[in-house]
XYZ file of N, CA and C in Angstrom:
459
model
N 71.628 93.748 77.993
C 71.515 93.083 79.281
C 71.307 91.580 79.126
N 70.519 91.177 78.158
C 70.245 89.753 77.999
C 71.523 88.998 77.679
N 72.336 89.533 76.766
C 73.574 88.838 76.417
C 74.522 88.782 77.604
N 74.556 89.830 78.407
C 75.396 89.828 79.602
C 74.884 88.795 80.590
N 73.568 88.724 80.765
C 72.988 87.758 81.682
C 73.348 86.338 81.260
N 73.150 86.034 79.975
C 73.439 84.678 79.522
C 74.925 84.378 79.598
N 75.762 85.372 79.306
C 77.197 85.179 79.416
C 77.575 84.870 80.859
N 77.024 85.625 81.793
C 77.315 85.391 83.205
C 76.785 84.033 83.639
N 75.615 83.674 83.138
C 75.028 82.390 83.503
C 75.902 81.247 82.987
N 76.408 81.403 81.773
C 77.259 80.369 81.189
C 78.495 80.126 82.054
N 79.027 81.190 82.663
C 80.192 81.055 83.513
C 79.829 80.753 84.959
N 78.554 80.434 85.189
C 78.060 80.063 86.511
C 78.249 81.178 87.540
N 78.000 82.410 87.097
C 78.066 83.553 88.000
C 76.659 84.078 88.217
N 76.457 84.672 89.366
C 75.187 85.340 89.620
C 75.414 86.839 89.582
N 74.339 87.586 89.495
C 74.440 89.040 89.413
C 75.131 89.628 90.641
N 74.970 89.017 91.789
C 75.570 89.547 93.012
C 76.966 89.000 93.275
N 77.449 88.151 92.404
C 78.766 87.555 92.564
C 79.828 88.556 92.127
N 80.888 88.691 92.920
C 81.946 89.656 92.626
C 82.560 89.393 91.250
N 82.724 88.143 90.850
C 83.317 87.837 89.552
C 82.476 88.404 88.413
N 81.166 88.372 88.555
C 80.292 88.963 87.541
C 80.542 90.463 87.462
N 80.679 91.098 88.604
C 80.896 92.542 88.624
C 82.261 92.891 88.039
N 83.251 92.023 88.187
C 84.559 92.278 87.578
C 84.440 92.289 86.071
N 83.609 91.413 85.511
C 83.383 91.384 84.070
C 82.817 92.726 83.624
N 82.034 93.347 84.482
C 81.339 94.592 84.168
C 82.163 95.833 84.549
N 83.489 95.749 84.541
C 84.314 96.882 84.943
C 83.968 98.124 84.121
N 83.798 99.237 84.823
C 83.432 100.497 84.177
C 84.573 101.495 84.310
N 84.407 102.637 83.675
C 85.384 103.711 83.818
C 85.538 104.104 85.286
N 84.438 104.062 86.041
C 84.513 104.413 87.464
C 85.289 103.363 88.252
N 85.115 102.094 87.911
C 85.883 101.035 88.581
C 87.378 101.247 88.346
N 87.717 101.659 87.130
C 89.127 101.908 86.797
C 89.666 103.110 87.568
N 88.834 104.125 87.765
C 89.248 105.286 88.565
C 89.466 104.859 90.016
N 88.556 104.083 90.563
C 88.676 103.615 91.955
C 89.967 102.829 92.145
N 90.295 101.977 91.176
C 91.496 101.132 91.266
C 92.777 101.884 90.934
N 92.661 103.142 90.490
C 93.843 103.925 90.143
C 94.356 103.650 88.741
N 93.593 102.927 87.938
C 94.002 102.643 86.557
C 93.794 103.852 85.652
N 92.885 104.745 86.040
C 92.628 105.990 85.325
C 92.712 107.146 86.320
N 93.225 108.295 85.875
C 93.315 109.447 86.781
C 91.972 110.140 86.955
N 91.877 110.930 88.008
C 90.690 111.764 88.221
C 91.104 112.991 89.017
N 90.226 113.970 89.036
C 90.422 115.160 89.858
C 89.619 114.949 91.135
N 90.254 114.255 92.098
C 89.579 113.842 93.329
C 89.308 115.037 94.234
N 88.075 115.090 94.767
C 87.724 116.153 95.707
C 87.475 115.617 97.112
N 87.099 114.345 97.222
C 86.834 113.760 98.547
C 86.867 112.243 98.435
N 87.205 111.613 99.564
C 87.226 110.147 99.590
C 86.992 109.682 101.014
N 86.263 108.584 101.117
C 86.083 107.902 102.397
C 86.361 106.426 102.143
N 86.166 105.630 103.158
C 86.380 104.182 103.013
C 85.482 103.598 101.922
N 84.256 104.103 101.824
C 83.269 103.524 100.916
C 82.944 104.342 99.670
N 83.357 105.631 99.636
C 82.916 106.506 98.551
C 84.054 107.365 98.015
N 83.859 107.834 96.795
C 84.831 108.694 96.127
C 84.072 109.800 95.407
N 84.615 111.017 95.442
C 84.032 112.143 94.713
C 85.127 112.773 93.859
N 84.787 113.060 92.613
C 85.753 113.656 91.687
C 85.016 114.518 90.678
N 85.749 115.452 90.075
C 85.156 116.348 89.096
C 84.784 115.594 87.825
N 83.637 115.932 87.270
C 83.178 115.369 86.001
C 84.044 115.966 84.890
N 84.580 115.130 84.004
C 85.442 115.639 82.927
C 84.646 116.225 81.766
N 83.338 116.076 81.809
C 82.454 116.667 80.798
C 81.345 117.438 81.535
N 81.727 118.520 82.221
C 80.807 119.148 83.175
C 79.704 120.005 82.559
N 78.581 120.030 83.270
C 77.495 120.960 82.941
C 77.891 122.375 83.343
N 78.622 122.490 84.447
C 79.097 123.784 84.932
C 80.413 123.558 85.663
N 81.125 124.639 85.907
C 82.390 124.550 86.632
C 82.117 124.007 88.033
N 82.827 122.944 88.402
C 82.657 122.328 89.718
C 81.739 121.119 89.738
N 81.183 120.742 88.579
C 80.311 119.561 88.469
C 81.097 118.352 88.983
N 80.548 117.712 89.988
C 81.238 116.629 90.699
C 80.389 115.365 90.702
N 81.054 114.225 90.665
C 80.390 112.920 90.747
C 80.771 112.254 92.057
N 79.792 111.704 92.745
C 80.020 110.924 93.967
C 79.628 109.486 93.665
N 80.534 108.557 93.945
C 80.282 107.155 93.623
C 80.617 106.253 94.804
N 79.918 105.128 94.908
C 80.341 104.121 95.887
C 81.541 103.360 95.313
N 82.441 102.947 96.163
C 83.591 102.175 95.686
C 83.186 100.754 95.308
N 82.169 100.254 95.948
C 81.659 98.925 95.596
C 80.715 99.107 94.412
N 81.000 98.457 93.294
C 80.185 98.690 92.101
C 78.747 98.197 92.238
N 77.849 99.048 91.801
C 76.425 98.702 91.731
C 75.862 99.499 90.566
N 75.028 98.884 89.761
C 74.512 99.517 88.552
C 73.497 100.617 88.858
N 72.477 100.307 89.655
C 71.375 101.241 89.894
C 71.344 101.684 91.351
N 70.983 102.933 91.559
C 71.002 103.490 92.916
C 70.074 102.739 93.862
N 68.931 102.284 93.371
C 68.000 101.597 94.274
C 68.335 100.121 94.463
N 69.443 99.687 93.849
C 69.984 98.363 94.146
C 70.924 98.417 95.355
N 71.316 99.639 95.755
C 72.118 99.778 96.968
C 71.271 99.356 98.169
N 71.914 98.850 99.190
C 71.182 98.593 100.430
C 70.713 99.942 100.970
N 69.709 99.931 101.801
C 69.218 101.177 102.374
C 70.337 101.894 103.130
N 71.137 101.142 103.851
C 72.249 101.715 104.604
C 73.262 102.384 103.670
N 73.628 101.704 102.583
C 74.591 102.277 101.636
C 74.007 103.494 100.920
N 72.726 103.451 100.601
C 72.049 104.587 99.973
C 72.128 105.816 100.882
N 71.792 105.632 102.147
C 71.817 106.738 103.110
C 73.241 107.265 103.272
N 74.212 106.369 103.332
C 75.609 106.793 103.471
C 76.083 107.551 102.229
N 75.673 107.102 101.048
C 76.037 107.808 99.812
C 75.437 109.213 99.801
N 74.183 109.330 100.202
C 73.539 110.646 100.234
C 74.197 111.554 101.275
N 74.590 111.009 102.404
C 75.273 111.785 103.440
C 76.631 112.265 102.933
N 77.369 111.379 102.305
C 78.671 111.736 101.713
C 78.463 112.820 100.653
N 77.464 112.642 99.790
C 77.179 113.608 98.716
C 76.819 114.972 99.303
N 76.071 114.981 100.391
C 75.708 116.241 101.049
C 76.947 116.987 101.510
N 77.889 116.273 102.125
C 79.125 116.903 102.599
C 79.930 117.469 101.434
N 79.963 116.736 100.327
C 80.665 117.221 99.137
C 79.957 118.459 98.589
N 78.629 118.425 98.532
C 77.858 119.578 98.036
C 78.134 120.829 98.879
N 78.222 120.673 100.176
C 78.517 121.815 101.049
C 79.907 122.375 100.756
N 80.857 121.503 100.465
C 82.210 121.947 100.098
C 82.191 122.661 98.744
N 81.391 122.171 97.819
C 81.258 122.830 96.509
C 80.685 124.229 96.698
N 79.643 124.358 97.524
C 79.034 125.674 97.767
C 80.018 126.665 98.377
N 80.957 126.189 99.177
C 81.977 127.060 99.752
C 83.016 127.482 98.711
N 83.130 126.709 97.645
C 84.181 126.911 96.647
C 83.697 127.663 95.414
N 82.511 127.347 94.947
C 81.986 127.868 93.678
C 80.897 128.895 93.961
N 80.955 130.019 93.254
C 79.901 131.031 93.374
C 78.688 130.544 92.577
N 77.661 130.082 93.289
C 76.452 129.561 92.640
C 75.255 129.792 93.547
N 74.060 129.731 92.966
C 72.841 129.896 93.778
C 72.597 128.684 94.657
N 72.931 127.520 94.133
C 72.777 126.265 94.872
C 73.518 125.156 94.138
N 73.571 123.992 94.762
C 74.125 122.804 94.119
C 72.953 121.881 93.808
N 72.754 121.630 92.503
C 71.705 120.705 92.081
C 72.205 119.272 92.184
N 71.265 118.345 92.305
C 71.612 116.934 92.422
C 70.800 116.143 91.396
N 71.474 115.185 90.759
C 70.795 114.324 89.786
C 71.404 112.930 89.854
N 70.546 111.948 89.717
C 70.985 110.556 89.609
C 70.292 109.998 88.377
N 71.069 109.718 87.345
C 70.488 109.264 86.087
C 70.977 107.851 85.771
N 72.268 107.705 85.599
C 72.861 106.377 85.493
C 72.733 105.651 84.175
N 72.489 106.356 83.090
C 72.365 105.668 81.798
C 73.688 105.568 81.054
N 74.627 106.459 81.309
C 75.880 106.454 80.563
C 76.913 105.496 81.118
N 76.971 105.363 82.436
C 77.935 104.464 83.079
C 77.163 103.567 84.037
N 77.362 102.271 83.913
C 76.633 101.302 84.740
C 77.292 101.161 86.117
N 77.356 102.277 86.822
C 77.910 102.333 88.178
C 77.222 103.516 88.842
N 76.600 103.302 89.959
C 75.865 104.367 90.644
C 76.731 105.627 90.740
N 76.147 106.755 90.371
C 76.840 108.028 90.550
C 75.843 109.157 90.742
N 76.185 110.021 91.678
C 75.376 111.187 92.013
C 76.061 112.403 91.403
N 75.324 113.138 90.566
C 75.837 114.381 89.997
C 75.546 115.509 90.975
N 76.557 116.272 91.333
C 76.403 117.488 92.121
C 76.831 118.634 91.211
N 75.881 119.490 90.865
C 76.134 120.501 89.842
C 75.870 121.896 90.394
N 76.917 122.733 90.463
C 76.691 124.125 90.856
C 75.799 124.798 89.810
N 74.689 125.369 90.255
C 73.738 125.945 89.295
C 73.354 127.378 89.676
N 73.086 128.129 88.623
C 72.541 129.479 88.768
C 71.203 129.594 88.058
N 70.911 128.618 87.193
C 69.617 128.573 86.501
C 69.314 127.117 86.153
N 68.089 126.883 85.780
C 67.649 125.523 85.463
C 68.429 124.920 84.298
N 68.861 125.742 83.351
C 69.593 125.239 82.188
C 70.892 124.531 82.597
N 71.458 124.900 83.749
C 72.692 124.253 84.219
C 72.485 122.768 84.531
N 71.235 122.365 84.725
C 70.933 120.960 85.027
C 70.521 120.166 83.784
N 70.594 120.753 82.611
C 70.007 120.133 81.421
C 70.842 119.019 80.792
N 72.115 118.943 81.074
C 73.019 117.955 80.481
C 73.160 118.137 78.964
N 72.714 119.265 78.430
C 72.899 119.542 77.008
C 73.911 120.656 76.791
N 74.033 121.563 77.747
C 75.010 122.645 77.666
C 76.206 122.274 78.527
N 77.314 121.956 77.884
C 78.524 121.574 78.598
C 79.510 122.734 78.573
N 80.359 122.790 79.584
C 81.402 123.809 79.628
C 82.759 123.129 79.505
N 83.701 123.838 78.951
C 85.061 123.324 78.811
C 85.900 123.911 79.940
N 86.520 123.048 80.712
C 87.392 123.491 81.802
C 88.751 122.827 81.577
N 89.770 123.631 81.460
C 91.123 123.112 81.216
C 91.656 122.394 82.457
N 92.555 121.435 82.229
C 93.083 120.613 83.320
C 93.682 121.406 84.487
N 94.456 122.469 84.247
C 94.981 123.210 85.408
C 93.861 123.792 86.285
N 92.799 124.282 85.652
C 91.656 124.819 86.401
C 90.935 123.683 87.147
N 90.804 122.511 86.507
C 90.174 121.351 87.159
C 90.973 120.956 88.402
N 92.279 120.933 88.273
C 93.124 120.558 89.410
C 92.977 121.570 90.543
N 92.971 122.852 90.202
C 92.796 123.907 91.205
C 91.435 123.785 91.900
N 90.382 123.557 91.124
C 89.036 123.386 91.690
C 88.973 122.179 92.624
N 89.517 121.060 92.167
C 89.505 119.842 92.982
C 90.204 120.086 94.312
N 91.347 120.761 94.268
C 92.084 121.055 95.501
C 91.282 121.961 96.426
N 90.630 122.984 95.875
C 89.848 123.910 96.697
C 88.634 123.213 97.323
N 87.948 122.389 96.536
C 86.791 121.658 97.082
C 87.256 120.698 98.175
N 88.404 120.043 97.924
C 88.954 119.106 98.914
C 89.275 119.821 100.223
N 89.834 121.014 100.134
C 90.147 121.796 101.342
C 88.855 122.121 102.098
N 87.819 122.508 101.357
C 86.546 122.859 101.991
C 85.757 121.643 102.464
N 86.117 120.471 102.000
C 85.465 119.224 102.434
C 85.892 118.870 103.857
N 87.082 119.203 104.214
C 87.627 118.787 105.521
C 86.998 119.498 106.679
């Protein structure tokens, strides 16, 4: 962080300046811009939801704001509430699609410096551990994304 701060300062950018955020492009920014593919399940003007490519369980979905922000509590209160509302709607669509006891929610944010909400279909606590991953082939991911998208509407 210190080197990034000084680099941004050298270029006369502030943390809230869009140019600084462009320097910090993440995998999620590339997905939003269409530079990388994803298995999209829902989208609004401000948010995007897609299947996690390294899922804890089948149907593990990420909800992200389209405007990049590193930490969830750096979002404005309004954007935070809107993200949670969007995530709730996606979770309800997941519950209609995946046979699970519930959809767990986690916000960690250490791997990608872009706010993201994990929605994980769970049947036991171990499904939320982030240590046991499942392998889901691309055709199954595409089918799941389509089914969740149908149930989102």
